[in-house]
Short mmCIF file of C-alpha atoms in Angstrom, two decimals:
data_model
loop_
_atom_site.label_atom_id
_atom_site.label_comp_id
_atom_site.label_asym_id
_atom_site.label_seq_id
_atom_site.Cartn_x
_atom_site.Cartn_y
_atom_site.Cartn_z
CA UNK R 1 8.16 -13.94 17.88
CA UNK R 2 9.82 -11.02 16.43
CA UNK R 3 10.40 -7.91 19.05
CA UNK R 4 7.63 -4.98 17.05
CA UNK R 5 10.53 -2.17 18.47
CA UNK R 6 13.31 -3.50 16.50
CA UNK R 7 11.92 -3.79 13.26
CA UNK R 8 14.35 -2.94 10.88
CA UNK R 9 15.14 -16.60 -2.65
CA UNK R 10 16.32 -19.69 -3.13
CA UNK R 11 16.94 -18.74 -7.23
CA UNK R 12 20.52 -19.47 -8.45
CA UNK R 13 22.78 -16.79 -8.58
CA UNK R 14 22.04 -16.26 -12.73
CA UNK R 15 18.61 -15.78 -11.79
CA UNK R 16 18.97 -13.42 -9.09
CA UNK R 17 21.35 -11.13 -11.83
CA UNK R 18 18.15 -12.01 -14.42
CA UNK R 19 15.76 -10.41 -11.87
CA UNK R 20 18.04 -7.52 -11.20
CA UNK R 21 17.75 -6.99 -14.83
CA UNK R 22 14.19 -7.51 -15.05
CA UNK R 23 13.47 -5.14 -11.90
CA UNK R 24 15.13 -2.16 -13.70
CA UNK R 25 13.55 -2.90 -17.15
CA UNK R 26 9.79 -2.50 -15.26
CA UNK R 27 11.21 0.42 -12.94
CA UNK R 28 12.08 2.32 -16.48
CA UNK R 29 8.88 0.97 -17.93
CA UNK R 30 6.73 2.33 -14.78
CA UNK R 31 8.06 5.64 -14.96
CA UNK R 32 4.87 6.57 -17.94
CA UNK R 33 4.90 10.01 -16.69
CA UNK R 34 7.01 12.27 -18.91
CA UNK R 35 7.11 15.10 -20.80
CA UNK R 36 6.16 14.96 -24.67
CA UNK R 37 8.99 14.08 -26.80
CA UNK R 38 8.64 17.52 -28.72
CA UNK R 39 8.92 19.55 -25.50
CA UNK R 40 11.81 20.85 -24.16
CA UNK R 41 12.76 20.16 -20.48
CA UNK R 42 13.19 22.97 -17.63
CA UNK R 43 13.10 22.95 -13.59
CA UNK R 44 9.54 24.22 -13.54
CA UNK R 45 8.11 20.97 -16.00
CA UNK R 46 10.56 18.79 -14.29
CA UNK R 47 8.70 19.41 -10.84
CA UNK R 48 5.25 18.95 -12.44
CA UNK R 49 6.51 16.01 -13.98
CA UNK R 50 7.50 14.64 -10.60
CA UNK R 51 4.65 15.48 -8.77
CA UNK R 52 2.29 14.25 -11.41
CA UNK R 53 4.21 10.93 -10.38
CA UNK R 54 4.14 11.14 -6.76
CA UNK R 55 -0.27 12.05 -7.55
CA UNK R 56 -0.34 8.80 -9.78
CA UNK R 57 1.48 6.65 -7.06
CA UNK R 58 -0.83 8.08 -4.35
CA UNK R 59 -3.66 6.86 -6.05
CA UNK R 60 -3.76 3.58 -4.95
CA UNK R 61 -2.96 2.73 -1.17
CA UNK R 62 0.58 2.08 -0.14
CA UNK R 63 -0.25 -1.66 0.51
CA UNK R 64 -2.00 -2.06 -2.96
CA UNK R 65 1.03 -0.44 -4.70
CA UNK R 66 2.87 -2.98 -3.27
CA UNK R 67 0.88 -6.11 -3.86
CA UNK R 68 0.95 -5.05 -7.67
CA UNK R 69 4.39 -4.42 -7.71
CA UNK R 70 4.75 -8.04 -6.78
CA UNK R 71 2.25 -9.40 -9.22
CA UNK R 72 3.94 -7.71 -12.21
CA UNK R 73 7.43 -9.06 -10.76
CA UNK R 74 6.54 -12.23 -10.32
CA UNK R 75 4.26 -12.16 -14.06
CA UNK R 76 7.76 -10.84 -15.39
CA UNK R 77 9.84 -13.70 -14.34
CA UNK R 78 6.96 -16.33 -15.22
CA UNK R 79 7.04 -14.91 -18.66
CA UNK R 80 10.86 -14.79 -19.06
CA UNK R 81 10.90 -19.03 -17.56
CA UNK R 82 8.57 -19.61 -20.17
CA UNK R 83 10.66 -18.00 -22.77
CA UNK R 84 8.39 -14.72 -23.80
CA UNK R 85 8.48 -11.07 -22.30
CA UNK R 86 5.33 -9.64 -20.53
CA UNK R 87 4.99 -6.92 -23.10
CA UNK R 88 2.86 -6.05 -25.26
CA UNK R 89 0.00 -7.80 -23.54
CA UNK R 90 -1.16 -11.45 -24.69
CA UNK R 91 -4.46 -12.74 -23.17
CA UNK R 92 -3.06 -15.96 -24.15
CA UNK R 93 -0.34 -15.53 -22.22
CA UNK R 94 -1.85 -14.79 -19.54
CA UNK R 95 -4.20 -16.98 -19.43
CA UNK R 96 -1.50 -19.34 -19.63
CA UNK R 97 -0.63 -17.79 -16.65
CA UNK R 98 -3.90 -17.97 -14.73
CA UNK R 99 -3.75 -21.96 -15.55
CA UNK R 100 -0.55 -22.78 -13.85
CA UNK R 101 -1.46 -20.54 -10.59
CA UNK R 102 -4.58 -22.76 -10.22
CA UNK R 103 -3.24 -25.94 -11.40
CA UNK R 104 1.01 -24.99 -11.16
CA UNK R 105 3.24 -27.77 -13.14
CA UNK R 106 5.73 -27.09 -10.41
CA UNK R 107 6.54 -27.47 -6.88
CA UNK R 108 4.65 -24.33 -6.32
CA UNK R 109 1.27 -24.48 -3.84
CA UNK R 110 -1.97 -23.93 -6.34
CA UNK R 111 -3.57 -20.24 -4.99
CA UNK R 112 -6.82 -19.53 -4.12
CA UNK R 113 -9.45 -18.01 -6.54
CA UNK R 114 -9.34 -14.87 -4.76
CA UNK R 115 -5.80 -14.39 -4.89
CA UNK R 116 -5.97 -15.21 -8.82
CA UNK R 117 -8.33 -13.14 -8.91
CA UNK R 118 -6.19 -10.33 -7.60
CA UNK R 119 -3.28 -11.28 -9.18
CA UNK R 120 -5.23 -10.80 -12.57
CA UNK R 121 -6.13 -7.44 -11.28
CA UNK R 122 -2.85 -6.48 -10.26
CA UNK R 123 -1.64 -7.12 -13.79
CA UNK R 124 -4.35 -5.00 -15.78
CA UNK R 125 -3.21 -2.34 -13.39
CA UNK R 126 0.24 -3.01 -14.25
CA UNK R 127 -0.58 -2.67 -18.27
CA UNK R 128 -2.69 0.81 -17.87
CA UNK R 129 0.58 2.12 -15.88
CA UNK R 130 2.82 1.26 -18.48
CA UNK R 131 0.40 2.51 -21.68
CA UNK R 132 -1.40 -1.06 -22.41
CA UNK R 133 -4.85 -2.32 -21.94
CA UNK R 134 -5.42 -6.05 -20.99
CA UNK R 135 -9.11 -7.02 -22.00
CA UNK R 136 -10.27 -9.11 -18.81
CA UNK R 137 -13.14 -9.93 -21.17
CA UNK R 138 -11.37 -12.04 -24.24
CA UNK R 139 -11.79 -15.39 -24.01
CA UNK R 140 -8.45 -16.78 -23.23
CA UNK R 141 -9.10 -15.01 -19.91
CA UNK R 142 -12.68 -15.06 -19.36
CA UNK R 143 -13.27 -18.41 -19.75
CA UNK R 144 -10.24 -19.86 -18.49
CA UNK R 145 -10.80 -17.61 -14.99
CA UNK R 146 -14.43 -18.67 -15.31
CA UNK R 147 -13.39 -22.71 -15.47
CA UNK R 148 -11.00 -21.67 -12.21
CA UNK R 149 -13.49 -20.11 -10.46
CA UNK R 150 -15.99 -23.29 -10.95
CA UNK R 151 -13.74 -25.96 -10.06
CA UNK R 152 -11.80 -24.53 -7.30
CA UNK R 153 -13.65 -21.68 -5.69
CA UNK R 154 -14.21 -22.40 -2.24
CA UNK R 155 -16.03 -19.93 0.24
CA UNK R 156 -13.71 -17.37 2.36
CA UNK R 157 -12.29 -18.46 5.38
CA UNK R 158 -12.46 -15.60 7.66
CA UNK R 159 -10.60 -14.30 10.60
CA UNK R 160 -12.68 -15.54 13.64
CA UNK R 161 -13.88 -12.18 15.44
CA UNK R 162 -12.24 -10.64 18.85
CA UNK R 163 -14.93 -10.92 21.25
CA UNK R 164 -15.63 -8.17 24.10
CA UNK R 165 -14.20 -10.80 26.94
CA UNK R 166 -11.32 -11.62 24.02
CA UNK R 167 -10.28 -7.94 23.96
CA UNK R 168 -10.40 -7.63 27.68
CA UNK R 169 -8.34 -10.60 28.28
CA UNK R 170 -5.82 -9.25 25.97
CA UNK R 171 -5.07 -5.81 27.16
CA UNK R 172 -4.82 -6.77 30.48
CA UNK R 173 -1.77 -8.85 29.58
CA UNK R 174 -0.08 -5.51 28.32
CA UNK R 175 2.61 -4.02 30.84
CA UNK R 176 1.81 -1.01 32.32
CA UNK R 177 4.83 0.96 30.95
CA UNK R 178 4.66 3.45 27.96
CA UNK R 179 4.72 0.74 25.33
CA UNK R 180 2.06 -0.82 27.64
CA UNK R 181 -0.08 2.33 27.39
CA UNK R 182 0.53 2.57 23.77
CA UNK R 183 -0.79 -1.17 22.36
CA UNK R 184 -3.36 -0.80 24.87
CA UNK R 185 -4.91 2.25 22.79
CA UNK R 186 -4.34 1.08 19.67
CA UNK R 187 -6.34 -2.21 20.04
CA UNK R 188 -9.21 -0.47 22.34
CA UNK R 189 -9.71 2.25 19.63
CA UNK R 190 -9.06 -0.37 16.98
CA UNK R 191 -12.00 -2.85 18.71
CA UNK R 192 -14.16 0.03 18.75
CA UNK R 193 -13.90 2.31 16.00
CA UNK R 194 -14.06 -1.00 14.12
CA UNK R 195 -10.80 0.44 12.10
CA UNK R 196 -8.34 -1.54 9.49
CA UNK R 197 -4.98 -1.46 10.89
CA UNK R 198 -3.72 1.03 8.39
CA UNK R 199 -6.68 3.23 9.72
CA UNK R 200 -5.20 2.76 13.46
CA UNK R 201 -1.36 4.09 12.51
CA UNK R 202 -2.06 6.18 9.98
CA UNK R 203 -3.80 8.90 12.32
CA UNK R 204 -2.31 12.22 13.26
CA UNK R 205 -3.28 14.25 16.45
CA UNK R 206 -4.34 17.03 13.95
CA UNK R 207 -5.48 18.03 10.47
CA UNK R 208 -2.27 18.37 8.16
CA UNK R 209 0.10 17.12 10.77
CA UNK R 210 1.99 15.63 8.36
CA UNK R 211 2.20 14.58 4.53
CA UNK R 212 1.12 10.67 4.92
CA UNK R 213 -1.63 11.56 7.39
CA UNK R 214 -4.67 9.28 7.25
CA UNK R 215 -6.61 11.11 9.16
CA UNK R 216 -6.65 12.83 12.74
CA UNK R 217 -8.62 12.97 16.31
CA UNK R 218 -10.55 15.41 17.92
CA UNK R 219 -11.31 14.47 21.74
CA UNK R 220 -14.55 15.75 23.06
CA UNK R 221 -16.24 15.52 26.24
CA UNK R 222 -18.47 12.47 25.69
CA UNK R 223 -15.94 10.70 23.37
CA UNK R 224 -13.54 11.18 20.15
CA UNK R 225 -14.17 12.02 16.80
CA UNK R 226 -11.92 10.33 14.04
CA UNK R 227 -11.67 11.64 10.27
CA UNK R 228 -10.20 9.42 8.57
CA UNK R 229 -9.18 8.74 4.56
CA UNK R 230 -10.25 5.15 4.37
CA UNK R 231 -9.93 3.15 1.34
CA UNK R 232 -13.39 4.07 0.48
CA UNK R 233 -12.92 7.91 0.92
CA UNK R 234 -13.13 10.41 3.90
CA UNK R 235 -15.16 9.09 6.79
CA UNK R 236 -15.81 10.29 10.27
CA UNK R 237 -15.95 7.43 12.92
CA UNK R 238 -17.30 8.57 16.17
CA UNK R 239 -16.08 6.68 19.49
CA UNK R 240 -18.18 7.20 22.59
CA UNK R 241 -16.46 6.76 26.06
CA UNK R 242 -16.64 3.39 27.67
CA UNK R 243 -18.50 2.03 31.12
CA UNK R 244 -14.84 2.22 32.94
CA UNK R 245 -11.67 4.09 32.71
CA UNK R 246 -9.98 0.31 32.73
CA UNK R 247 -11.63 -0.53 29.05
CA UNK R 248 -12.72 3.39 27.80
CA UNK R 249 -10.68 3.54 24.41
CA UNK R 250 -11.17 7.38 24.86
CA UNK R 251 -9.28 7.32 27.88
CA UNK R 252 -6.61 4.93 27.16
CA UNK R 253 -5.89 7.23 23.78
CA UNK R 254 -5.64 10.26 26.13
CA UNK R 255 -3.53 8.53 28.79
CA UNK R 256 -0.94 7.28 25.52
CA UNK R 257 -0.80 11.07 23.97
CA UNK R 258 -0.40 12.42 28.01
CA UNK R 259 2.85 10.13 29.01
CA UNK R 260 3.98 10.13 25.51
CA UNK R 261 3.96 13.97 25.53
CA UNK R 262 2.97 13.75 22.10
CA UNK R 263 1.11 16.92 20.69
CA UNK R 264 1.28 17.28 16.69
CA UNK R 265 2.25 14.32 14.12
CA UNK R 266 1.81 10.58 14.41
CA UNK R 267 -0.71 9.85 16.91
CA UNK R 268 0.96 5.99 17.17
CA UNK R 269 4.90 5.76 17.67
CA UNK R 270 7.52 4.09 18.61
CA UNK R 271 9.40 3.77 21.71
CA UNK R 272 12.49 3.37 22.97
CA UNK R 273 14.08 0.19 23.64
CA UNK R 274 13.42 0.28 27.43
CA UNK R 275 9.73 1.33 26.70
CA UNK R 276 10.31 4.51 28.51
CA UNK R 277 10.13 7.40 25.54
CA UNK R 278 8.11 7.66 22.77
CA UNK R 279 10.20 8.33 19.43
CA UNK R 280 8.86 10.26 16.11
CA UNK R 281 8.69 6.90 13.79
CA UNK R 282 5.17 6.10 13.38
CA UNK R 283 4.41 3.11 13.51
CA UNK R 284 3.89 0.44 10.83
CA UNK R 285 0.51 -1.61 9.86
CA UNK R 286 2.19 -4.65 11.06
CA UNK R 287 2.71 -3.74 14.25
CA UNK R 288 -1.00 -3.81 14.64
CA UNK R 289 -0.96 -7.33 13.36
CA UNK R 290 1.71 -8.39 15.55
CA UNK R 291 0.36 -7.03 18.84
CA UNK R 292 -2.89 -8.64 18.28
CA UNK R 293 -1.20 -12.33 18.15
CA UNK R 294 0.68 -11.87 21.17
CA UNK R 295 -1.74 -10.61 23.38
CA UNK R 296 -3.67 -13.78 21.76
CA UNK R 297 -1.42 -15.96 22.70
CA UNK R 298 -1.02 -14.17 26.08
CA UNK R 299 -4.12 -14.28 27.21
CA UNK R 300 -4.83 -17.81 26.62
CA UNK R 301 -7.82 -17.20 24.25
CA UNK R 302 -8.32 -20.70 22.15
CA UNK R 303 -5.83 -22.17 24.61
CA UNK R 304 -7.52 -25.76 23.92
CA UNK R 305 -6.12 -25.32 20.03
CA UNK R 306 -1.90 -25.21 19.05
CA UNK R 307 -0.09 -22.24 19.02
CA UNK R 308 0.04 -22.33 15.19
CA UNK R 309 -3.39 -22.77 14.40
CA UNK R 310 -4.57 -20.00 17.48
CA UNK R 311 -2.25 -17.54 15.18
CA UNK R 312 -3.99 -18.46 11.82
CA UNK R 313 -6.98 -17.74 13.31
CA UNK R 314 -6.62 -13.85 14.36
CA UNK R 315 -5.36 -10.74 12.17
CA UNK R 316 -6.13 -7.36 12.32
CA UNK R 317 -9.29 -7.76 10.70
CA UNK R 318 -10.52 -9.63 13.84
CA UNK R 319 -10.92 -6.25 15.68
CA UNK R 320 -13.38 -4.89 12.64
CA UNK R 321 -15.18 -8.60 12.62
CA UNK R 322 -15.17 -8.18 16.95
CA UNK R 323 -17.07 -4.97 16.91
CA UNK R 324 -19.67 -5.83 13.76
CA UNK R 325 -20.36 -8.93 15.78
CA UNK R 326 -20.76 -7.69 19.56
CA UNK R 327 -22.84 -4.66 18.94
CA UNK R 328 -25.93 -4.75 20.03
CA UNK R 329 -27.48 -1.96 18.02
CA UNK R 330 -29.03 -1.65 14.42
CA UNK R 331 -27.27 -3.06 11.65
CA UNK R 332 -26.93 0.51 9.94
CA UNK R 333 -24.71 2.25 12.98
CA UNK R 334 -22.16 -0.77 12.64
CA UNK R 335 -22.44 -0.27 8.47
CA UNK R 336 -21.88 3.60 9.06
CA UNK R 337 -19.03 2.87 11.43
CA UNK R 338 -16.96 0.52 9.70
CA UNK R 339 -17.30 2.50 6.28
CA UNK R 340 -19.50 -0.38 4.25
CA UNK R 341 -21.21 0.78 0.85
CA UNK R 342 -23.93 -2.00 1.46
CA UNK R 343 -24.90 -3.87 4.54
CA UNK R 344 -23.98 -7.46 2.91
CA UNK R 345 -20.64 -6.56 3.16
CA UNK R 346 -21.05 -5.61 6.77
CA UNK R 347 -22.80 -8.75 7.71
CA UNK R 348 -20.08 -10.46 6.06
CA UNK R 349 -18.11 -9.41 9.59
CA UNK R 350 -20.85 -10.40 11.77
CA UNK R 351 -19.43 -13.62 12.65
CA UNK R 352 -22.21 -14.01 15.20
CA UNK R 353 -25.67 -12.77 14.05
CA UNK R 354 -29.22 -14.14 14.13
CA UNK R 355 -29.43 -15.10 10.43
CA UNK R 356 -33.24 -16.06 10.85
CA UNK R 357 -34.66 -12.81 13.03
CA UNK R 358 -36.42 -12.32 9.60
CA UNK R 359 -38.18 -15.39 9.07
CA UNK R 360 -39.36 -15.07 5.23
CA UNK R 361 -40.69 -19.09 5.59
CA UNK R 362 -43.35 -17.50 7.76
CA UNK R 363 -44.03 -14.69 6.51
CA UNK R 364 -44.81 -16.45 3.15
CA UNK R 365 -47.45 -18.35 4.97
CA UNK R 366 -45.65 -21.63 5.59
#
């Protein structure tokens, strides 16, 4: 397993030069923010022009930006293989395309529905960027995403859920130094705000800390308030203190920020080597990831399954699923805390819920 402090293509070589080429064609073509042809450049249109960029780029999350930047990358080189260029649209085309991810003619794995489904998305995105529309709805897409989605759609497999004795198992495997102190805060707070792992890094220690805040704490007396800019807008996520200072998320956050000596900016950093001094990086998503299947695989949880499939079976959506499925109030506080427009999505998480407290075969009479 890769050390989380020291984080820092099989084509032939005429591809590799072909994607080089490609990559700087869509760079160019990304860049749709300009000033008018007829206008004349100066330093004060120039920096509107930039920041116009930097607003357009910041309109989707980081991790989405990314994703689609893959998508049109790998559409790209598809296209070019097949001997045609990705612009100006063709439904055909891609439909082509949406064929031979479900059904590949190569020595490529077929992908789910759901990824096809996002890759599809990805690519519309792609097309607006660059001045194009792709109509989802003509029928070289429709029908042939339709067909996909009949033959091969399967139901989700989701992330089993971190349960209360699961998260208590796997902080107590966590050292008692700095970096102990650390992961131990980040996957109480995560387990009970219920919080993405982008949620968990991206927090500051106060408003307008710094530019790529996601939000920031306030610690109170009978807990800690988090405001956070979640992928479904600005939320507040309120986290009461726990039964003990050995599993209160509130007090492991203030022991972290107390040894740390941290004060202002990232709330989650990284350390030093010998786990003895916290540094200004803060830290990334997939550290969250990463601590989770070690302290899995640490604490012996699914120790009757291989290592392999006991990783497969936790991410960082398992804290999220863990708290949606262990807490024993109404369904409404766990929809409110985890930031869900409807409450089918949240019981979607509920990994363990009685599906028949509402008995409608009863009720009817029967």
């Amino acid at each position: 397993m890769v050390d989380s402090e020291s984080e820092k293509s099989t084509s032939a070589p005429s591809d590799a030069f072909d994607d080089v080429q490609v990559d700087e064609r869509d760079q160019e073509e990304s860049d749709t923010i300009a000033l008018p042809s007829h206008v004349a450049g100066s330093g004060a249109l120039d920096r509107l022009v930039e920041n116009a960029r930097d607003y357009a780029t910041a309109s989707t999350a980081e991790n989405t930006n990314k994703a689609y930047a893959a998508d049109w990358k790998h559409f790209a080189r598809w296209c070019r293989m097949k001997g045609t260029a990705p612009l100006p649209p063709s439904p055909a085309m891609v439909g082509l395309y949406l064929t031979d991810l479900a059904a590949p003619t190569g020595p490529a794995p077929a992908l789910t529905v759901s990824t096809i489904d996002r890759r599809l998305s990805g690519l519309a995105w792609n097309y607006a960027q660059r001045g194009f529309s792709l109509d989802r709805k003509d029928r070289h897409i429709a029908t042939v995403l339709a067909g996909i989605k009949r033959k091969h759609a399967r139901p989700p497999v989701q992330k089993e859920a971190i349960l209360p004795e699961d998260i208590l198992a796997m902080v107590s495997t966590l050292p008692l130094d700095l970096r102990g102190l650390r992961d131990r805060a980040i996957l109480l707070l995560g387990y009970a705000g219920g919080l993405r792992r982008s949620e968990i890094v991206s927090l500051d220690v106060g408003r307008d800390d710094t530019p790529d805040s996601g939000g920031w704490i306030e610690i109170m007396e009978n807990g800690a308030l988090l405001t956070l800019n979640a992928k479904t807008g600005w939320r507040e996520v309120e986290i009461g203190c726990g039964s003990s200072k050995a599993t209160c998320p509130v007090h492991a956050l203030e022991q972290w920020l107390h040894f740390a000596k941290i004060d202002f900016g990232p709330v989650f950093v990284r350390t030093s080597r010998d786990g003895k001094r916290a540094l200004d990086t803060r830290l990334s998503d997939k550290h969250v990831a990463r601590l989770i299947k070690q302290t899995v695989l640490k604490s012996g949880i699914r120790a009757e399954l291989p290592e392999k499939d006991r990783l497969a079976l936790f991410s960082g959506h398992s804290l999220r699923a863990g708290l949606a499925s262990s807490a024993e109030v109404d369904e409404r506080y766990v929809q409110k805390q985890l930031g869900h427009a409807s409450a089918e999505m949240t019981r979607k998480y509920q990994r363990r819920r009685d599906r028949f407290r509402v008995n409608l075969t009863k009720a009817a009479g029967l």
